[in-house]
mmCIF file of N, CA and C in Angstrom:
data_model
loop_
_atom_site.group_PDB
_atom_site.id
_atom_site.type_symbol
_atom_site.label_atom_id
_atom_site.label_comp_id
_atom_site.label_asym_id
_atom_site.label_seq_id
_atom_site.Cartn_x
_atom_site.Cartn_y
_atom_site.Cartn_z
ATOM 1 N N MET A 1 14.018 76.586 -44.015
ATOM 2 C CA MET A 1 12.613 76.412 -43.817
ATOM 3 C C MET A 1 11.894 76.872 -45.079
ATOM 4 N N GLU A 2 10.851 76.152 -45.441
ATOM 5 C CA GLU A 2 10.065 76.519 -46.605
ATOM 6 C C GLU A 2 8.587 76.487 -46.236
ATOM 7 N N LEU A 3 7.851 77.490 -46.695
ATOM 8 C CA LEU A 3 6.410 77.546 -46.509
ATOM 9 C C LEU A 3 5.759 77.287 -47.855
ATOM 10 N N LEU A 4 4.867 76.277 -47.903
ATOM 11 C CA LEU A 4 4.129 75.921 -49.109
ATOM 12 C C LEU A 4 2.650 76.216 -48.894
ATOM 13 N N ALA A 5 1.919 76.475 -49.977
ATOM 14 C CA ALA A 5 0.480 76.731 -49.904
ATOM 15 C C ALA A 5 -0.219 75.984 -51.025
ATOM 16 N N GLY A 6 -1.520 75.763 -50.852
ATOM 17 C CA GLY A 6 -2.312 75.107 -51.881
ATOM 18 C C GLY A 6 -3.791 75.220 -51.592
ATOM 19 N N PRO A 7 -4.621 74.997 -52.606
ATOM 20 C CA PRO A 7 -6.073 75.133 -52.434
ATOM 21 C C PRO A 7 -6.726 73.977 -51.682
ATOM 22 N N THR A 8 -6.078 72.811 -51.652
ATOM 23 C CA THR A 8 -6.615 71.655 -50.916
ATOM 24 C C THR A 8 -5.479 70.999 -50.133
ATOM 25 N N SER A 9 -5.821 70.146 -49.198
ATOM 26 C CA SER A 9 -4.791 69.485 -48.387
ATOM 27 C C SER A 9 -3.914 68.551 -49.213
ATOM 28 N N ASN A 10 -4.412 68.108 -50.362
ATOM 29 C CA ASN A 10 -3.633 67.210 -51.226
ATOM 30 C C ASN A 10 -2.825 67.936 -52.288
ATOM 31 N N SER A 11 -2.922 69.261 -52.337
ATOM 32 C CA SER A 11 -2.204 70.009 -53.383
ATOM 33 C C SER A 11 -1.450 71.202 -52.809
ATOM 34 N N VAL A 12 -0.766 70.978 -51.700
ATOM 35 C CA VAL A 12 0.029 72.042 -51.074
ATOM 36 C C VAL A 12 1.422 72.001 -51.698
ATOM 37 N N THR A 13 1.562 72.640 -52.863
ATOM 38 C CA THR A 13 2.811 72.549 -53.611
ATOM 39 C C THR A 13 3.379 73.894 -54.045
ATOM 40 N N THR A 14 2.649 74.983 -53.821
ATOM 41 C CA THR A 14 3.120 76.300 -54.261
ATOM 42 C C THR A 14 4.065 76.893 -53.225
ATOM 43 N N PRO A 15 5.350 77.109 -53.588
ATOM 44 C CA PRO A 15 6.276 77.714 -52.629
ATOM 45 C C PRO A 15 5.906 79.178 -52.373
ATOM 46 N N VAL A 16 5.745 79.538 -51.111
ATOM 47 C CA VAL A 16 5.475 80.923 -50.736
ATOM 48 C C VAL A 16 6.790 81.634 -50.465
ATOM 49 N N VAL A 17 7.611 81.055 -49.603
ATOM 50 C CA VAL A 17 8.921 81.620 -49.281
ATOM 51 C C VAL A 17 9.813 80.502 -48.758
ATOM 52 N N THR A 18 11.108 80.637 -49.035
ATOM 53 C CA THR A 18 12.119 79.745 -48.483
ATOM 54 C C THR A 18 13.107 80.609 -47.724
ATOM 55 N N LEU A 19 13.362 80.271 -46.473
ATOM 56 C CA LEU A 19 14.338 80.986 -45.655
ATOM 57 C C LEU A 19 15.579 80.115 -45.541
ATOM 58 N N LEU A 20 16.717 80.607 -46.069
ATOM 59 C CA LEU A 20 17.951 79.822 -46.108
ATOM 60 C C LEU A 20 19.075 80.535 -45.373
ATOM 61 N N LEU A 21 19.873 79.766 -44.639
ATOM 62 C CA LEU A 21 21.050 80.324 -43.985
ATOM 63 C C LEU A 21 22.080 80.810 -45.000
ATOM 64 N N SER A 22 22.130 80.172 -46.173
ATOM 65 C CA SER A 22 23.116 80.532 -47.189
ATOM 66 C C SER A 22 22.749 81.802 -47.950
ATOM 67 N N GLN A 23 21.508 82.245 -47.841
ATOM 68 C CA GLN A 23 21.078 83.462 -48.542
ATOM 69 C C GLN A 23 21.548 84.672 -47.734
ATOM 70 N N THR A 24 22.227 85.605 -48.375
ATOM 71 C CA THR A 24 22.769 86.750 -47.642
ATOM 72 C C THR A 24 22.078 88.062 -47.968
ATOM 73 N N PHE A 25 21.232 88.100 -48.988
ATOM 74 C CA PHE A 25 20.548 89.351 -49.319
ATOM 75 C C PHE A 25 19.075 89.074 -49.571
ATOM 76 N N SER A 26 18.245 90.067 -49.247
ATOM 77 C CA SER A 26 16.803 89.927 -49.440
ATOM 78 C C SER A 26 16.434 90.148 -50.887
ATOM 79 N N THR A 27 15.432 89.410 -51.331
ATOM 80 C CA THR A 27 14.874 89.621 -52.658
ATOM 81 C C THR A 27 13.453 90.132 -52.484
ATOM 82 N N SER A 28 12.743 90.329 -53.556
ATOM 83 C CA SER A 28 11.367 90.817 -53.470
ATOM 84 C C SER A 28 10.503 89.818 -52.727
ATOM 85 N N VAL A 29 9.835 90.270 -51.678
ATOM 86 C CA VAL A 29 8.975 89.369 -50.927
ATOM 87 C C VAL A 29 7.568 89.332 -51.499
ATOM 88 N N SER A 30 7.323 90.126 -52.544
ATOM 89 C CA SER A 30 5.977 90.145 -53.109
ATOM 90 C C SER A 30 5.733 89.000 -54.079
ATOM 91 N N SER A 31 6.788 88.345 -54.532
ATOM 92 C CA SER A 31 6.595 87.258 -55.486
ATOM 93 C C SER A 31 6.614 85.910 -54.775
ATOM 94 N N LEU A 32 5.783 85.006 -55.256
ATOM 95 C CA LEU A 32 5.764 83.653 -54.711
ATOM 96 C C LEU A 32 7.099 82.980 -54.968
ATOM 97 N N GLY A 33 7.519 82.183 -54.022
ATOM 98 C CA GLY A 33 8.744 81.415 -54.192
ATOM 99 C C GLY A 33 10.008 82.187 -53.920
ATOM 100 N N SER A 34 9.918 83.365 -53.315
ATOM 101 C CA SER A 34 11.129 84.136 -53.055
ATOM 102 C C SER A 34 11.997 83.404 -52.033
ATOM 103 N N ILE A 35 13.279 83.651 -52.122
ATOM 104 C CA ILE A 35 14.242 83.080 -51.186
ATOM 105 C C ILE A 35 14.798 84.228 -50.365
ATOM 106 N N GLN A 36 14.697 84.100 -49.055
ATOM 107 C CA GLN A 36 15.105 85.150 -48.141
ATOM 108 C C GLN A 36 16.172 84.645 -47.188
ATOM 109 N N PRO A 37 16.994 85.552 -46.634
ATOM 110 C CA PRO A 37 17.992 85.121 -45.662
ATOM 111 C C PRO A 37 17.339 84.688 -44.356
ATOM 112 N N ALA A 38 17.874 83.657 -43.744
ATOM 113 C CA ALA A 38 17.318 83.134 -42.498
ATOM 114 C C ALA A 38 18.194 83.437 -41.289
ATOM 115 N N LEU A 39 19.429 83.847 -41.507
ATOM 116 C CA LEU A 39 20.337 84.065 -40.401
ATOM 117 C C LEU A 39 19.781 85.121 -39.452
ATOM 118 N N GLY A 40 19.538 84.748 -38.228
ATOM 119 C CA GLY A 40 19.001 85.656 -37.236
ATOM 120 C C GLY A 40 17.495 85.811 -37.294
ATOM 121 N N ASP A 41 16.853 85.293 -38.340
ATOM 122 C CA ASP A 41 15.409 85.438 -38.485
ATOM 123 C C ASP A 41 14.633 84.283 -37.891
ATOM 124 N N ILE A 42 15.217 83.121 -37.886
ATOM 125 C CA ILE A 42 14.494 81.947 -37.396
ATOM 126 C C ILE A 42 15.006 81.603 -36.011
ATOM 127 N N THR A 43 14.114 81.592 -35.055
ATOM 128 C CA THR A 43 14.457 81.158 -33.712
ATOM 129 C C THR A 43 13.444 80.097 -33.314
ATOM 130 N N SER A 44 13.807 79.302 -32.363
ATOM 131 C CA SER A 44 12.853 78.303 -31.902
ATOM 132 C C SER A 44 12.556 78.544 -30.436
ATOM 133 N N SER A 45 11.318 78.384 -30.087
ATOM 134 C CA SER A 45 10.883 78.563 -28.705
ATOM 135 C C SER A 45 9.680 77.666 -28.490
ATOM 136 N N GLY A 46 9.872 76.595 -27.809
ATOM 137 C CA GLY A 46 8.771 75.684 -27.553
ATOM 138 C C GLY A 46 8.211 75.055 -28.812
ATOM 139 N N GLY A 47 9.048 74.867 -29.842
ATOM 140 C CA GLY A 47 8.599 74.262 -31.083
ATOM 141 C C GLY A 47 8.052 75.247 -32.088
ATOM 142 N N ASP A 48 8.043 76.549 -31.757
ATOM 143 C CA ASP A 48 7.560 77.572 -32.684
ATOM 144 C C ASP A 48 8.688 78.041 -33.588
ATOM 145 N N ILE A 49 8.346 78.378 -34.810
ATOM 146 C CA ILE A 49 9.299 78.994 -35.733
ATOM 147 C C ILE A 49 8.818 80.412 -35.967
ATOM 148 N N MET A 50 9.703 81.383 -35.742
ATOM 149 C CA MET A 50 9.322 82.785 -35.905
ATOM 150 C C MET A 50 10.291 83.463 -36.863
ATOM 151 N N ASP A 51 9.775 84.089 -37.888
ATOM 152 C CA ASP A 51 10.588 84.899 -38.780
ATOM 153 C C ASP A 51 10.521 86.320 -38.226
ATOM 154 N N LEU A 52 11.593 86.760 -37.621
ATOM 155 C CA LEU A 52 11.625 88.057 -36.945
ATOM 156 C C LEU A 52 11.955 89.214 -37.879
ATOM 157 N N SER A 53 12.056 88.950 -39.187
ATOM 158 C CA SER A 53 12.443 90.002 -40.130
ATOM 159 C C SER A 53 11.361 91.049 -40.343
ATOM 160 N N GLY A 54 10.113 90.681 -40.096
ATOM 161 C CA GLY A 54 9.012 91.609 -40.352
ATOM 162 C C GLY A 54 8.569 91.614 -41.799
ATOM 163 N N ASP A 55 9.119 90.717 -42.618
ATOM 164 C CA ASP A 55 8.735 90.638 -44.027
ATOM 165 C C ASP A 55 7.301 90.129 -44.166
ATOM 166 N N ALA A 56 6.629 90.574 -45.198
ATOM 167 C CA ALA A 56 5.279 90.098 -45.515
ATOM 168 C C ALA A 56 5.375 89.180 -46.725
ATOM 169 N N TYR A 57 4.652 88.082 -46.699
ATOM 170 C CA TYR A 57 4.665 87.119 -47.781
ATOM 171 C C TYR A 57 3.270 87.006 -48.361
ATOM 172 N N ASN A 58 3.144 87.259 -49.645
ATOM 173 C CA ASN A 58 1.843 87.209 -50.310
ATOM 174 C C ASN A 58 1.487 85.790 -50.711
ATOM 175 N N VAL A 59 0.236 85.433 -50.475
ATOM 176 C CA VAL A 59 -0.283 84.111 -50.813
ATOM 177 C C VAL A 59 -1.558 84.311 -51.619
ATOM 178 N N PRO A 60 -1.724 83.610 -52.746
ATOM 179 C CA PRO A 60 -2.973 83.739 -53.503
ATOM 180 C C PRO A 60 -4.185 83.451 -52.634
ATOM 181 N N ALA A 61 -5.253 84.200 -52.819
ATOM 182 C CA ALA A 61 -6.454 84.082 -51.988
ATOM 183 C C ALA A 61 -7.074 82.696 -52.051
ATOM 184 N N SER A 62 -6.871 81.972 -53.138
ATOM 185 C CA SER A 62 -7.487 80.651 -53.280
ATOM 186 C C SER A 62 -6.799 79.586 -52.426
ATOM 187 N N ASN A 63 -5.623 79.894 -51.884
ATOM 188 C CA ASN A 63 -4.893 78.924 -51.077
ATOM 189 C C ASN A 63 -5.360 78.975 -49.630
ATOM 190 N N GLN A 64 -5.813 77.834 -49.135
ATOM 191 C CA GLN A 64 -6.290 77.765 -47.764
ATOM 192 C C GLN A 64 -5.551 76.715 -46.940
ATOM 193 N N TRP A 65 -4.640 75.999 -47.538
ATOM 194 C CA TRP A 65 -3.880 74.973 -46.844
ATOM 195 C C TRP A 65 -2.400 75.332 -46.916
ATOM 196 N N TYR A 66 -1.690 75.068 -45.827
ATOM 197 C CA TYR A 66 -0.279 75.434 -45.746
ATOM 198 C C TYR A 66 0.523 74.281 -45.160
ATOM 199 N N GLN A 67 1.793 74.235 -45.527
ATOM 200 C CA GLN A 67 2.707 73.233 -44.996
ATOM 201 C C GLN A 67 4.053 73.899 -44.749
ATOM 202 N N VAL A 68 4.656 73.581 -43.628
ATOM 203 C CA VAL A 68 5.993 74.061 -43.307
ATOM 204 C C VAL A 68 6.953 72.886 -43.424
ATOM 205 N N LEU A 69 8.013 73.083 -44.185
ATOM 206 C CA LEU A 69 9.110 72.119 -44.272
ATOM 207 C C LEU A 69 10.290 72.747 -43.544
ATOM 208 N N ALA A 70 10.829 72.073 -42.569
ATOM 209 C CA ALA A 70 11.929 72.640 -41.786
ATOM 210 C C ALA A 70 13.068 71.637 -41.690
ATOM 211 N N TRP A 71 14.295 72.169 -41.616
ATOM 212 C CA TRP A 71 15.468 71.315 -41.500
ATOM 213 C C TRP A 71 16.589 72.078 -40.828
ATOM 214 N N THR A 72 17.525 71.317 -40.277
ATOM 215 C CA THR A 72 18.712 71.917 -39.672
ATOM 216 C C THR A 72 19.840 71.904 -40.681
ATOM 217 N N GLY A 73 20.787 72.783 -40.481
ATOM 218 C CA GLY A 73 21.961 72.812 -41.341
ATOM 219 C C GLY A 73 21.824 73.775 -42.497
ATOM 220 N N ASN A 74 22.890 73.876 -43.248
ATOM 221 C CA ASN A 74 22.979 74.837 -44.345
ATOM 222 C C ASN A 74 22.687 74.147 -45.681
ATOM 223 N N TYR A 75 21.481 73.606 -45.815
ATOM 224 C CA TYR A 75 21.076 72.916 -47.038
ATOM 225 C C TYR A 75 20.118 73.815 -47.814
ATOM 226 N N ASN A 76 20.177 73.754 -49.139
ATOM 227 C CA ASN A 76 19.366 74.663 -49.950
ATOM 228 C C ASN A 76 17.959 74.149 -50.219
ATOM 229 N N SER A 77 17.618 72.959 -49.693
ATOM 230 C CA SER A 77 16.265 72.440 -49.870
ATOM 231 C C SER A 77 15.983 71.359 -48.833
ATOM 232 N N TYR A 78 14.711 71.063 -48.680
ATOM 233 C CA TYR A 78 14.272 69.999 -47.777
ATOM 234 C C TYR A 78 14.827 68.663 -48.248
ATOM 235 N N ALA A 79 14.770 68.429 -49.562
ATOM 236 C CA ALA A 79 15.280 67.170 -50.123
ATOM 237 C C ALA A 79 16.778 67.013 -49.859
ATOM 238 N N ALA A 80 17.533 68.097 -49.989
ATOM 239 C CA ALA A 80 18.971 68.026 -49.730
ATOM 240 C C ALA A 80 19.245 67.689 -48.265
ATOM 241 N N ALA A 81 18.448 68.251 -47.361
ATOM 242 C CA ALA A 81 18.607 67.941 -45.938
ATOM 243 C C ALA A 81 18.275 66.467 -45.675
ATOM 244 N N GLN A 82 17.193 65.975 -46.288
ATOM 245 C CA GLN A 82 16.815 64.566 -46.128
ATOM 246 C C GLN A 82 17.926 63.638 -46.625
ATOM 247 N N ASN A 83 18.518 63.990 -47.749
ATOM 248 C CA ASN A 83 19.539 63.145 -48.366
ATOM 249 C C ASN A 83 20.906 63.251 -47.692
ATOM 250 N N SER A 84 21.087 64.238 -46.822
ATOM 251 C CA SER A 84 22.396 64.462 -46.208
ATOM 252 C C SER A 84 22.788 63.355 -45.237
ATOM 253 N N GLY A 85 21.802 62.743 -44.608
ATOM 254 C CA GLY A 85 22.105 61.730 -43.611
ATOM 255 C C GLY A 85 22.511 62.290 -42.264
ATOM 256 N N SER A 86 22.609 63.626 -42.152
ATOM 257 C CA SER A 86 23.025 64.215 -40.877
ATOM 258 C C SER A 86 22.083 65.311 -40.373
ATOM 259 N N ALA A 87 21.183 65.784 -41.194
ATOM 260 C CA ALA A 87 20.279 66.861 -40.791
ATOM 261 C C ALA A 87 19.032 66.317 -40.119
ATOM 262 N N PHE A 88 18.479 67.110 -39.226
ATOM 263 C CA PHE A 88 17.153 66.833 -38.687
ATOM 264 C C PHE A 88 16.153 67.545 -39.595
ATOM 265 N N PHE A 89 15.028 66.924 -39.882
ATOM 266 C CA PHE A 89 14.040 67.545 -40.773
ATOM 267 C C PHE A 89 12.653 67.071 -40.399
ATOM 268 N N GLY A 90 11.662 67.842 -40.811
ATOM 269 C CA GLY A 90 10.282 67.463 -40.548
ATOM 270 C C GLY A 90 9.341 68.397 -41.266
ATOM 271 N N SER A 91 8.083 67.973 -41.353
ATOM 272 C CA SER A 91 7.081 68.800 -42.008
ATOM 273 C C SER A 91 5.841 68.895 -41.124
ATOM 274 N N SER A 92 5.028 69.903 -41.384
ATOM 275 C CA SER A 92 3.859 70.134 -40.547
ATOM 276 C C SER A 92 2.750 69.114 -40.811
ATOM 277 N N HIS A 93 2.778 68.437 -41.928
ATOM 278 C CA HIS A 93 1.820 67.337 -42.188
ATOM 279 C C HIS A 93 2.334 66.446 -43.268
#
């Protein structure tokens, strides 16, 4: 899963955080674009995605639009999941 942010609905391109099953150790959550482990952190309940780690993710104040990219499987990016031919994927807009 990846969370993107941007100042307008047409420019939501700044990576805030990426949660990957393949990531096994936490990195600094204060920097934009950090990659964090997702194992055990992402659960689904009625279509909701919850990061249960308690980590805080900083977003520049000028960003008011957000997009979630989500996919199944152990892929390192949304594009890789799309290209796999076997993953389910989707975005919030």
